[in-house]
PDB file of C-alpha atoms and ligand atoms in Angstrom:
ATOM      1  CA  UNK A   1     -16.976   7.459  14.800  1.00  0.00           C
ATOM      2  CA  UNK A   2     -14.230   9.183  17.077  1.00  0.00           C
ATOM      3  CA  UNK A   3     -11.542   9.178  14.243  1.00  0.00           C
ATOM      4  CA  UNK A   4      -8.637  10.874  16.805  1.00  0.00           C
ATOM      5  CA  UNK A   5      -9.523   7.648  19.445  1.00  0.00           C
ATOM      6  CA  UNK A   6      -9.183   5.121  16.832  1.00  0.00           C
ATOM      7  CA  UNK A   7      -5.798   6.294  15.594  1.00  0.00           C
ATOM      8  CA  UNK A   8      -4.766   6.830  18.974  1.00  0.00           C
ATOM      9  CA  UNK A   9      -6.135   3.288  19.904  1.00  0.00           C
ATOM     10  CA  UNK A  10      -4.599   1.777  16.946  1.00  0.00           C
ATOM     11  CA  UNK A  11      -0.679   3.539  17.574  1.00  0.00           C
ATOM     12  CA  UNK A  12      -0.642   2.508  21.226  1.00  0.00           C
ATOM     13  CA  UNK A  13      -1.493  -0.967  20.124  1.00  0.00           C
ATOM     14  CA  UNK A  14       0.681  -2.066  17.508  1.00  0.00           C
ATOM     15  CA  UNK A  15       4.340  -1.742  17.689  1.00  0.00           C
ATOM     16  CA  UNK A  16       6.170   1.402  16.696  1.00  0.00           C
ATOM     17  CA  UNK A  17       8.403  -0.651  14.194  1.00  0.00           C
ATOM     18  CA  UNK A  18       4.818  -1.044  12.545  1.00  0.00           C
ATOM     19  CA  UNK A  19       3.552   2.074   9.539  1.00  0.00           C
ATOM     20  CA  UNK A  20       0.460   2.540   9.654  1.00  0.00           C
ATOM     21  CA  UNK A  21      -1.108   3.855   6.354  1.00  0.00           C
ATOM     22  CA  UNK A  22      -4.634   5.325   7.005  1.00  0.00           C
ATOM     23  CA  UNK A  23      -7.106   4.716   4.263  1.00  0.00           C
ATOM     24  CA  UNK A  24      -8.803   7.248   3.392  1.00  0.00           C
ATOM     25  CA  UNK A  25     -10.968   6.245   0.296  1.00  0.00           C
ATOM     26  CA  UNK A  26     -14.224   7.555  -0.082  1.00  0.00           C
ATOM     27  CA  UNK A  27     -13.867   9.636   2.896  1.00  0.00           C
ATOM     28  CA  UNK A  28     -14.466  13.350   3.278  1.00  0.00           C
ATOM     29  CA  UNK A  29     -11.108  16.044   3.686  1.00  0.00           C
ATOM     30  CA  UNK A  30     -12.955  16.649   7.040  1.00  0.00           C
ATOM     31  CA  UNK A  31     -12.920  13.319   7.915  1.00  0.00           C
ATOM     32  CA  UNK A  32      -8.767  12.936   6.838  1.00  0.00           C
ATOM     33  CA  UNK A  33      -8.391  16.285   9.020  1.00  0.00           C
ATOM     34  CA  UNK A  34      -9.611  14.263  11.404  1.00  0.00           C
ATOM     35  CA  UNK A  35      -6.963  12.075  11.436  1.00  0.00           C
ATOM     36  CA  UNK A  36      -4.229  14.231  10.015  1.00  0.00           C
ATOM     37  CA  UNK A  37      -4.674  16.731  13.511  1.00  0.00           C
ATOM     38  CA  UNK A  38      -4.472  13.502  15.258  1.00  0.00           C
ATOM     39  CA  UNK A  39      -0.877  13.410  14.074  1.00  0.00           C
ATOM     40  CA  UNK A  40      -1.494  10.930  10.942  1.00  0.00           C
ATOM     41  CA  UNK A  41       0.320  11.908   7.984  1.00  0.00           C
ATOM     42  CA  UNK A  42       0.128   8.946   5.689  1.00  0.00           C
ATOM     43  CA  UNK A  43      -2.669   8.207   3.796  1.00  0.00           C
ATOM     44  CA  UNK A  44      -4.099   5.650   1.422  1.00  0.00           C
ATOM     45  CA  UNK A  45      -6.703   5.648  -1.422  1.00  0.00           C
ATOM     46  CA  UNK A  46      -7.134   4.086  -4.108  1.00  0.00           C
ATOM     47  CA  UNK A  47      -8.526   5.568  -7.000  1.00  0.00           C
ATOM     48  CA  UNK A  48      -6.296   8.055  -8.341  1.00  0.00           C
ATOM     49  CA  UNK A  49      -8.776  10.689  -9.696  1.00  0.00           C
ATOM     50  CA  UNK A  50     -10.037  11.069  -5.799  1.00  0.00           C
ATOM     51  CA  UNK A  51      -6.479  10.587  -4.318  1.00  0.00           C
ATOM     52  CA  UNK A  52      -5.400  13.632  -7.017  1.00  0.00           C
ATOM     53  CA  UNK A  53      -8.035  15.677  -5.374  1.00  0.00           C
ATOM     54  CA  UNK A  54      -7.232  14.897  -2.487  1.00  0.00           C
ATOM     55  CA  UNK A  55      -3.805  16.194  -2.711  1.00  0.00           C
ATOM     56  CA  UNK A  56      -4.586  19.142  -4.394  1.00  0.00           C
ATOM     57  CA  UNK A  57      -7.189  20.103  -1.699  1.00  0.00           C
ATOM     58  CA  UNK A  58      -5.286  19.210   1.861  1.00  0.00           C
ATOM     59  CA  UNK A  59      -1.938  20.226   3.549  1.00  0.00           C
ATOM     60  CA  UNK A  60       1.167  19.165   1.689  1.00  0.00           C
ATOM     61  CA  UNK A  61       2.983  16.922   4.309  1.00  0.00           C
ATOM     62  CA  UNK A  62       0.785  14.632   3.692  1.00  0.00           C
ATOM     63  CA  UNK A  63       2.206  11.548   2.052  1.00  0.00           C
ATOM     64  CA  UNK A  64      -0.235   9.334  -0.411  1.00  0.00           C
ATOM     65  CA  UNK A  65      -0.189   6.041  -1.156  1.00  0.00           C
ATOM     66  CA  UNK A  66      -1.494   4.630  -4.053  1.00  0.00           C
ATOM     67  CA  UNK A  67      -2.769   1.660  -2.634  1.00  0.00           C
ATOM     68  CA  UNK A  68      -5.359  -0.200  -5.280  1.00  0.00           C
ATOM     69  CA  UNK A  69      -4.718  -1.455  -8.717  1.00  0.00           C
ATOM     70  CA  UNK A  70      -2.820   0.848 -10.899  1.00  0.00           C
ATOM     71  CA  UNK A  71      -3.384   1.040 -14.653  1.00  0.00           C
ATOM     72  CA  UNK A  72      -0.712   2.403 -17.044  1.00  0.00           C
ATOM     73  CA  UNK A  73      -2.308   4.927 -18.718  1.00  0.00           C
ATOM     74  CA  UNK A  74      -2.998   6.623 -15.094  1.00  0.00           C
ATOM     75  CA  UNK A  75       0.459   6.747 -13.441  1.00  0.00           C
ATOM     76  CA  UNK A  76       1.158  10.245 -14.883  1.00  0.00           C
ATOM     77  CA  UNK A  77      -1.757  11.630 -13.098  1.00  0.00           C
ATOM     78  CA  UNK A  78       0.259  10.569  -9.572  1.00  0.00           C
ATOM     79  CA  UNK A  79       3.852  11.222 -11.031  1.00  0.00           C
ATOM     80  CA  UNK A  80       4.711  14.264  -9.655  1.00  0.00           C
ATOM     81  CA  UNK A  81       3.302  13.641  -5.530  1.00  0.00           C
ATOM     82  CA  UNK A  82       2.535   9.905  -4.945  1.00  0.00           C
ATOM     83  CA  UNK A  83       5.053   8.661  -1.842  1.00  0.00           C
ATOM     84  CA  UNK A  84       4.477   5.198  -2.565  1.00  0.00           C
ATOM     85  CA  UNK A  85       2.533   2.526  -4.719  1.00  0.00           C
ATOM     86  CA  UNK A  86       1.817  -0.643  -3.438  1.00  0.00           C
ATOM     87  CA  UNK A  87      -0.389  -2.220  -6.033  1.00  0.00           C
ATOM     88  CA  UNK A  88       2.671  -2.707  -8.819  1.00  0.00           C
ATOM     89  CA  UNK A  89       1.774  -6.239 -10.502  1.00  0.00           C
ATOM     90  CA  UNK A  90       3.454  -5.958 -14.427  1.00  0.00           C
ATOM     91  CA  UNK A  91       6.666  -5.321 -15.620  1.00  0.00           C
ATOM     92  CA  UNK A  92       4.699  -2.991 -17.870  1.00  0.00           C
ATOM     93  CA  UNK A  93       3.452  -0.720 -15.114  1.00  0.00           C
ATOM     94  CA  UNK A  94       7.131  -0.697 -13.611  1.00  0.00           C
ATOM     95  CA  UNK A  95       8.101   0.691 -16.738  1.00  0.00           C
ATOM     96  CA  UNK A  96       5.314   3.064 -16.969  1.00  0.00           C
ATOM     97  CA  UNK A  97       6.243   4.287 -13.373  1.00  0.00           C
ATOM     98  CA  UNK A  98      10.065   4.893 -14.303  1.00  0.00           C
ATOM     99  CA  UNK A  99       9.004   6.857 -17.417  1.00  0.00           C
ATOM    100  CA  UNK A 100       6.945   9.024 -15.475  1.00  0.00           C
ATOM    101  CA  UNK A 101       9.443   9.200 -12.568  1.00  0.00           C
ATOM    102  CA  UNK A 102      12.002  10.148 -14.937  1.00  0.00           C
ATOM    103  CA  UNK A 103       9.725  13.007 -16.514  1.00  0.00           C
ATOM    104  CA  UNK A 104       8.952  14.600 -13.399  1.00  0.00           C
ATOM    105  CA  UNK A 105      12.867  13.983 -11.831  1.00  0.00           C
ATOM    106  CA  UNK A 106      12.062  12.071  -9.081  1.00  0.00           C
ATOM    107  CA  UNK A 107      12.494   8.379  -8.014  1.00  0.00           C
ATOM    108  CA  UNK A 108       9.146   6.766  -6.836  1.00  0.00           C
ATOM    109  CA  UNK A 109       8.962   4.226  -4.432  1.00  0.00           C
ATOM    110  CA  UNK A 110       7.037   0.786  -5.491  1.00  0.00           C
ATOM    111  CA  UNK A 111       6.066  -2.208  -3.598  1.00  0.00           C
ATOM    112  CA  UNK A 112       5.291  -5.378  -5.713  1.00  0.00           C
ATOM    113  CA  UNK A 113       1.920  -6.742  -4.720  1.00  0.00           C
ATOM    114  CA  UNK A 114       2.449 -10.693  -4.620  1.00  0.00           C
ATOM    115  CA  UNK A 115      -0.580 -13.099  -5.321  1.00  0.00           C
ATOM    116  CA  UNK A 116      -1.041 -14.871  -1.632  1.00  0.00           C
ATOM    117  CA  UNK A 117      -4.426 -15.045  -1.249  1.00  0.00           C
ATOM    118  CA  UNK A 118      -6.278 -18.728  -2.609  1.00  0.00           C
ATOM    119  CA  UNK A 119      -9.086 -16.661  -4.084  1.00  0.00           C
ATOM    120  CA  UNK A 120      -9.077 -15.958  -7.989  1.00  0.00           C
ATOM    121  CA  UNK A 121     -10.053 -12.551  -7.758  1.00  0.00           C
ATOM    122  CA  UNK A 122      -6.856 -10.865  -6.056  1.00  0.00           C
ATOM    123  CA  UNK A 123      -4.461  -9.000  -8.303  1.00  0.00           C
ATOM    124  CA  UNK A 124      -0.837  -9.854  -8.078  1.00  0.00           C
ATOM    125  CA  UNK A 125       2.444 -11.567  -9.485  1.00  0.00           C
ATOM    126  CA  UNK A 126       3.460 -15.003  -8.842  1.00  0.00           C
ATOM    127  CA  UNK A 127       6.631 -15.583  -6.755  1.00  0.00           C
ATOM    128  CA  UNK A 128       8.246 -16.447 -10.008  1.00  0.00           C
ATOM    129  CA  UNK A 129       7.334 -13.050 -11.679  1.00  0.00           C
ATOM    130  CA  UNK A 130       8.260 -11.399  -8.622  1.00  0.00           C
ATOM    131  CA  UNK A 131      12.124 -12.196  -9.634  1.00  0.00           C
ATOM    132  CA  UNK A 132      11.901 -11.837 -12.756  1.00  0.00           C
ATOM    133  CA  UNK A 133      10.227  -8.094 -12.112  1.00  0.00           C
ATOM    134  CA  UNK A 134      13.104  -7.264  -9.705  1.00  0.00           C
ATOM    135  CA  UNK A 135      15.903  -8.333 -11.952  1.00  0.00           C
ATOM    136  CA  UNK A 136      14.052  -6.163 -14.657  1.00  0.00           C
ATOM    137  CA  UNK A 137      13.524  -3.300 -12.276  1.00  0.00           C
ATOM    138  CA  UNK A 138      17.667  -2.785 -11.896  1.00  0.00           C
ATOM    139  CA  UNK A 139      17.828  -1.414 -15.100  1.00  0.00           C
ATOM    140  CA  UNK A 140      15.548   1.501 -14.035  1.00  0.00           C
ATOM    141  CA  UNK A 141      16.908   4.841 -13.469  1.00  0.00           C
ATOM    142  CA  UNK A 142      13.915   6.358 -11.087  1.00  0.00           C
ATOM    143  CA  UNK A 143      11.991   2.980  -9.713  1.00  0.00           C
ATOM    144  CA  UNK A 144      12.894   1.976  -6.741  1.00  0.00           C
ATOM    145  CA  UNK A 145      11.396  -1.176  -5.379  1.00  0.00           C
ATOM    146  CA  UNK A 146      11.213  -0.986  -2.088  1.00  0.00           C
ATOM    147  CA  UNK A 147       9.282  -4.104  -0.265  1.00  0.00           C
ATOM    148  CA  UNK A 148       6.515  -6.378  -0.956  1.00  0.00           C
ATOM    149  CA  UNK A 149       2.674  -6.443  -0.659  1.00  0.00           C
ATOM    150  CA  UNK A 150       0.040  -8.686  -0.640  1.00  0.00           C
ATOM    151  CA  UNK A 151      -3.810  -9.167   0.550  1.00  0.00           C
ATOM    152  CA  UNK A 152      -5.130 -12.179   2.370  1.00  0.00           C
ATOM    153  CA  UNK A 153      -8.702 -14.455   1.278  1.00  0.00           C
ATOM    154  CA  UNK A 154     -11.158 -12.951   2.841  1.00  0.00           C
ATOM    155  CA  UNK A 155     -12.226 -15.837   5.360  1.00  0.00           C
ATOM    156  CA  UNK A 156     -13.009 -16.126   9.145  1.00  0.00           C
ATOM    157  CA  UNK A 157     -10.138 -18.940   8.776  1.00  0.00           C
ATOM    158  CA  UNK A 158      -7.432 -17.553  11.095  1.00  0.00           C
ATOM    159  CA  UNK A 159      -5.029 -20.214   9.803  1.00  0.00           C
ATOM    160  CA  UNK A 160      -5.686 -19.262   6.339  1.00  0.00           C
ATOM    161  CA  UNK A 161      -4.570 -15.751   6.737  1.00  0.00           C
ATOM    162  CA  UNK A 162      -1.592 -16.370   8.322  1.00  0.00           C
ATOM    163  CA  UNK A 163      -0.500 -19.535   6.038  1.00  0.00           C
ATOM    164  CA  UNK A 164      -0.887 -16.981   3.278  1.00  0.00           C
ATOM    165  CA  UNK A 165       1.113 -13.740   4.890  1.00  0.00           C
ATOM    166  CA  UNK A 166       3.498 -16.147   5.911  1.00  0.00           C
ATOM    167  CA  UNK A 167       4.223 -16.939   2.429  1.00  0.00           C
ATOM    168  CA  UNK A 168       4.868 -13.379   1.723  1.00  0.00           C
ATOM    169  CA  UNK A 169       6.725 -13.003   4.462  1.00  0.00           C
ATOM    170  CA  UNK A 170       9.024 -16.006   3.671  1.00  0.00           C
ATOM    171  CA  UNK A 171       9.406 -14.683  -0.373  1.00  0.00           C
ATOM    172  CA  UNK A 172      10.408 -11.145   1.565  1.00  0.00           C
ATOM    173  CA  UNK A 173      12.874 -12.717   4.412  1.00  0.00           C
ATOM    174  CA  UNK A 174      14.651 -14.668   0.695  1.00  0.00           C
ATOM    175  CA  UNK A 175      14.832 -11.315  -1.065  1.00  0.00           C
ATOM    176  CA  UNK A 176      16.714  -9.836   1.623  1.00  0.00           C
ATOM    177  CA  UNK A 177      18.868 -13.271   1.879  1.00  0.00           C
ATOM    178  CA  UNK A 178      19.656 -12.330  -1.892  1.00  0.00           C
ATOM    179  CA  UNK A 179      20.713  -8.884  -0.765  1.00  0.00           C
ATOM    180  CA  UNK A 180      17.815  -7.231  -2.497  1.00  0.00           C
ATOM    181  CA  UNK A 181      17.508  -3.423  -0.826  1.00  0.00           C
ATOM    182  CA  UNK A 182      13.803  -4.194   0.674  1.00  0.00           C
ATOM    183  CA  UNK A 183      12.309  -2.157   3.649  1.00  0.00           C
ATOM    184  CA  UNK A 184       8.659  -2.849   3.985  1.00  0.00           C
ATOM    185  CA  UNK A 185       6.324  -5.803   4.090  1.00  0.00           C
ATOM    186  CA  UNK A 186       2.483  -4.563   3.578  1.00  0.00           C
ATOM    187  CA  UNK A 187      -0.014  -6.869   4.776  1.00  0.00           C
ATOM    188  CA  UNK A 188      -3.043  -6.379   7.215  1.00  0.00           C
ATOM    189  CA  UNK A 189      -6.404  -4.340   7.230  1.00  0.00           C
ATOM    190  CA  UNK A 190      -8.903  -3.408   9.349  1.00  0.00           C
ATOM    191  CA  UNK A 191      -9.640  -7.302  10.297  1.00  0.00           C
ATOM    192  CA  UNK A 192      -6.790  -9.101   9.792  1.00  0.00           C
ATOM    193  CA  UNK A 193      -3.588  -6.244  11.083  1.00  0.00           C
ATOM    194  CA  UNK A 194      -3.195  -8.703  14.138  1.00  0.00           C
ATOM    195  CA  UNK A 195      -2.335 -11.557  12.586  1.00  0.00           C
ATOM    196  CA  UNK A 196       0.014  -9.950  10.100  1.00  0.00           C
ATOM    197  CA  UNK A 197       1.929  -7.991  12.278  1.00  0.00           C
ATOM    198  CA  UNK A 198       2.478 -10.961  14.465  1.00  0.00           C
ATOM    199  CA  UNK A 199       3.810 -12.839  11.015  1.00  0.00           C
ATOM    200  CA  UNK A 200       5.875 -10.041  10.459  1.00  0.00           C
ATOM    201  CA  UNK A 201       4.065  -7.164   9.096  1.00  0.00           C
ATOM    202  CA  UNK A 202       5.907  -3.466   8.902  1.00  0.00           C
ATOM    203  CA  UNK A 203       3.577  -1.944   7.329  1.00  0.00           C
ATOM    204  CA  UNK A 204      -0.620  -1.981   7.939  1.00  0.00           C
ATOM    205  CA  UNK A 205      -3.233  -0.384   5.817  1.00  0.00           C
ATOM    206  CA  UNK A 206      -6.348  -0.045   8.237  1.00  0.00           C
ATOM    207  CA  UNK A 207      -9.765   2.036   6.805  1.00  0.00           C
ATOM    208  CA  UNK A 208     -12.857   1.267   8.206  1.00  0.00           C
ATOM    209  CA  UNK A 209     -11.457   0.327  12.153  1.00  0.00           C
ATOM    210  CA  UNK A 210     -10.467   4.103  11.662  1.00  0.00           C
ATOM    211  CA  UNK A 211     -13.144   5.856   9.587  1.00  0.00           C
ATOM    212  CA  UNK A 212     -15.499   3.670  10.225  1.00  0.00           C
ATOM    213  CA  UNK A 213     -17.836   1.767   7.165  1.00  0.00           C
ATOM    214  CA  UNK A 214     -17.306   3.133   3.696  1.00  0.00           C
ATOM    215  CA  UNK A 215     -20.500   3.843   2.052  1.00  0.00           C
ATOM    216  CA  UNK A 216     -19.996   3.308  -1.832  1.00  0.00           C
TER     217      UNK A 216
HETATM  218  C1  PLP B 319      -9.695  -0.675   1.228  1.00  0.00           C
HETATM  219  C2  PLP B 319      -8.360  -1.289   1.358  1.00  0.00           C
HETATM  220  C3  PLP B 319      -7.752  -1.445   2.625  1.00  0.00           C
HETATM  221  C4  PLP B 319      -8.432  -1.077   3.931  1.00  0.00           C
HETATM  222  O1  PLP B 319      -9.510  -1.918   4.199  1.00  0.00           O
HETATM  223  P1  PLP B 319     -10.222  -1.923   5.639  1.00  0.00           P
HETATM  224  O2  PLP B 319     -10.785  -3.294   5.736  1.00  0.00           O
HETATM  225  O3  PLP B 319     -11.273  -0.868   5.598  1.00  0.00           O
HETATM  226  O4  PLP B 319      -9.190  -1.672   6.665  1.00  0.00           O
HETATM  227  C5  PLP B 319      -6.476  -1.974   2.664  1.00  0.00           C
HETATM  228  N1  PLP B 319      -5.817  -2.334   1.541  1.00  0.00           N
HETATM  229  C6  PLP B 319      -6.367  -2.208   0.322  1.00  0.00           C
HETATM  230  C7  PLP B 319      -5.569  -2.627  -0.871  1.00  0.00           C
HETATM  231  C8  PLP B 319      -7.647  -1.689   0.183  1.00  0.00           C
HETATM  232  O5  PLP B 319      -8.181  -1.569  -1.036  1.00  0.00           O
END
């Protein structure tokens, strides 16, 4: 795997409008070095014992992103570096995240992660708790919701995908309608980043077209 091709590659190919969020999970510091002397400086992972690590053991200007399921009792181990956490699916969690904000005196950036995909097994609020999570949200001091995310079925069905990220890009274009303060739209990986960009995408997290196949 040439890591410093693919993220070339990838950065002449989408648009510069576009984030891209590297993930690095399961993959060596040598292989995010990689990368990072490439020029990349944001990374995702998604278990927060490795992503702590992670932090503790590479150069500082990196930013993390939590980018898998968060639980409450975890968020303080990410408090005081995590740049921004996509996963956020509870009003519980939000609150979690603002009390841990609050303790380490910083505001930290959430994305809600909507439920667009037809399978069962994807994490994520309904478009109905979405509201009712960013009314809640405006009584936090140090929360700041910043955009939406949300992972497509995993299917060969082109059509599929981009029914479903156009749904999340429709809830997103309404938000901002309603004057809510959102910046980023996260959808697309390694095999579907086309399609979401071209419904709208700002924001891609790509792993294995990068690092290659993750070995678990
Ligand atoms: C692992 C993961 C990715 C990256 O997946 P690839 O198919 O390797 O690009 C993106 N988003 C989330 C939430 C992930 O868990």
């Amino acid at each position: 795997m040439d890591i410093t091709k693919n993220i070339e590659l990838l950065l002449e190919e989408i648009p510069a409008t576009v984030k891209l969020v590297a993930v690095s999970k399961t993959k060596s510091n040598e292989e995010i070095m990689q990368a990072y002397n490439a020029g990349q400086r944001v990374f995702g992972e998604n278990k927060i014992q490795e992503m702590s690590r992670k932090y503790e053991e590479l150069p500082k200007d990196i930013q993390w992103h939590m980018i898998g399921h968060v639980q409450s009792n975890k968020v303080k181990y990410m408090a005081p570096y995590v740049s921004l956490i996509h996963g956020v699916d509870s009003q519980k969690l939000l609150k979690e995240i603002d009390k841990q904000a609050l303790r380490n005196n910083r505001v930290i950036d959430c994305l809600l992660q909507i439920r667009i995909a037809e399978e069962e097994s994807k994490f994520g609020l309904s478009i109905e708790a979405c509201h009712e999570a960013i009314e809640m949200a405006k009584s936090l001091q140090s929360t700041k919701i910043v955009g939406l995310m949300g992972m497509a079925t995993l299917t060969n069905d082109q059509s599929q995908i981009a029914k479903e990220f156009e749904i999340l890009k429709t809830l997103y274009d309404q938000l901002i309608h309603q004057n809510v303060p959102l910046e980023i739209i996260s959808m697309g990986m390694s095999e579907d980043y086309p399609i979401a960009i071209k419904k709208g995408s700002n924001m891609i997290r790509v792993g294995s077209k990068i690092f290659g196949l993750r070995n678990y």
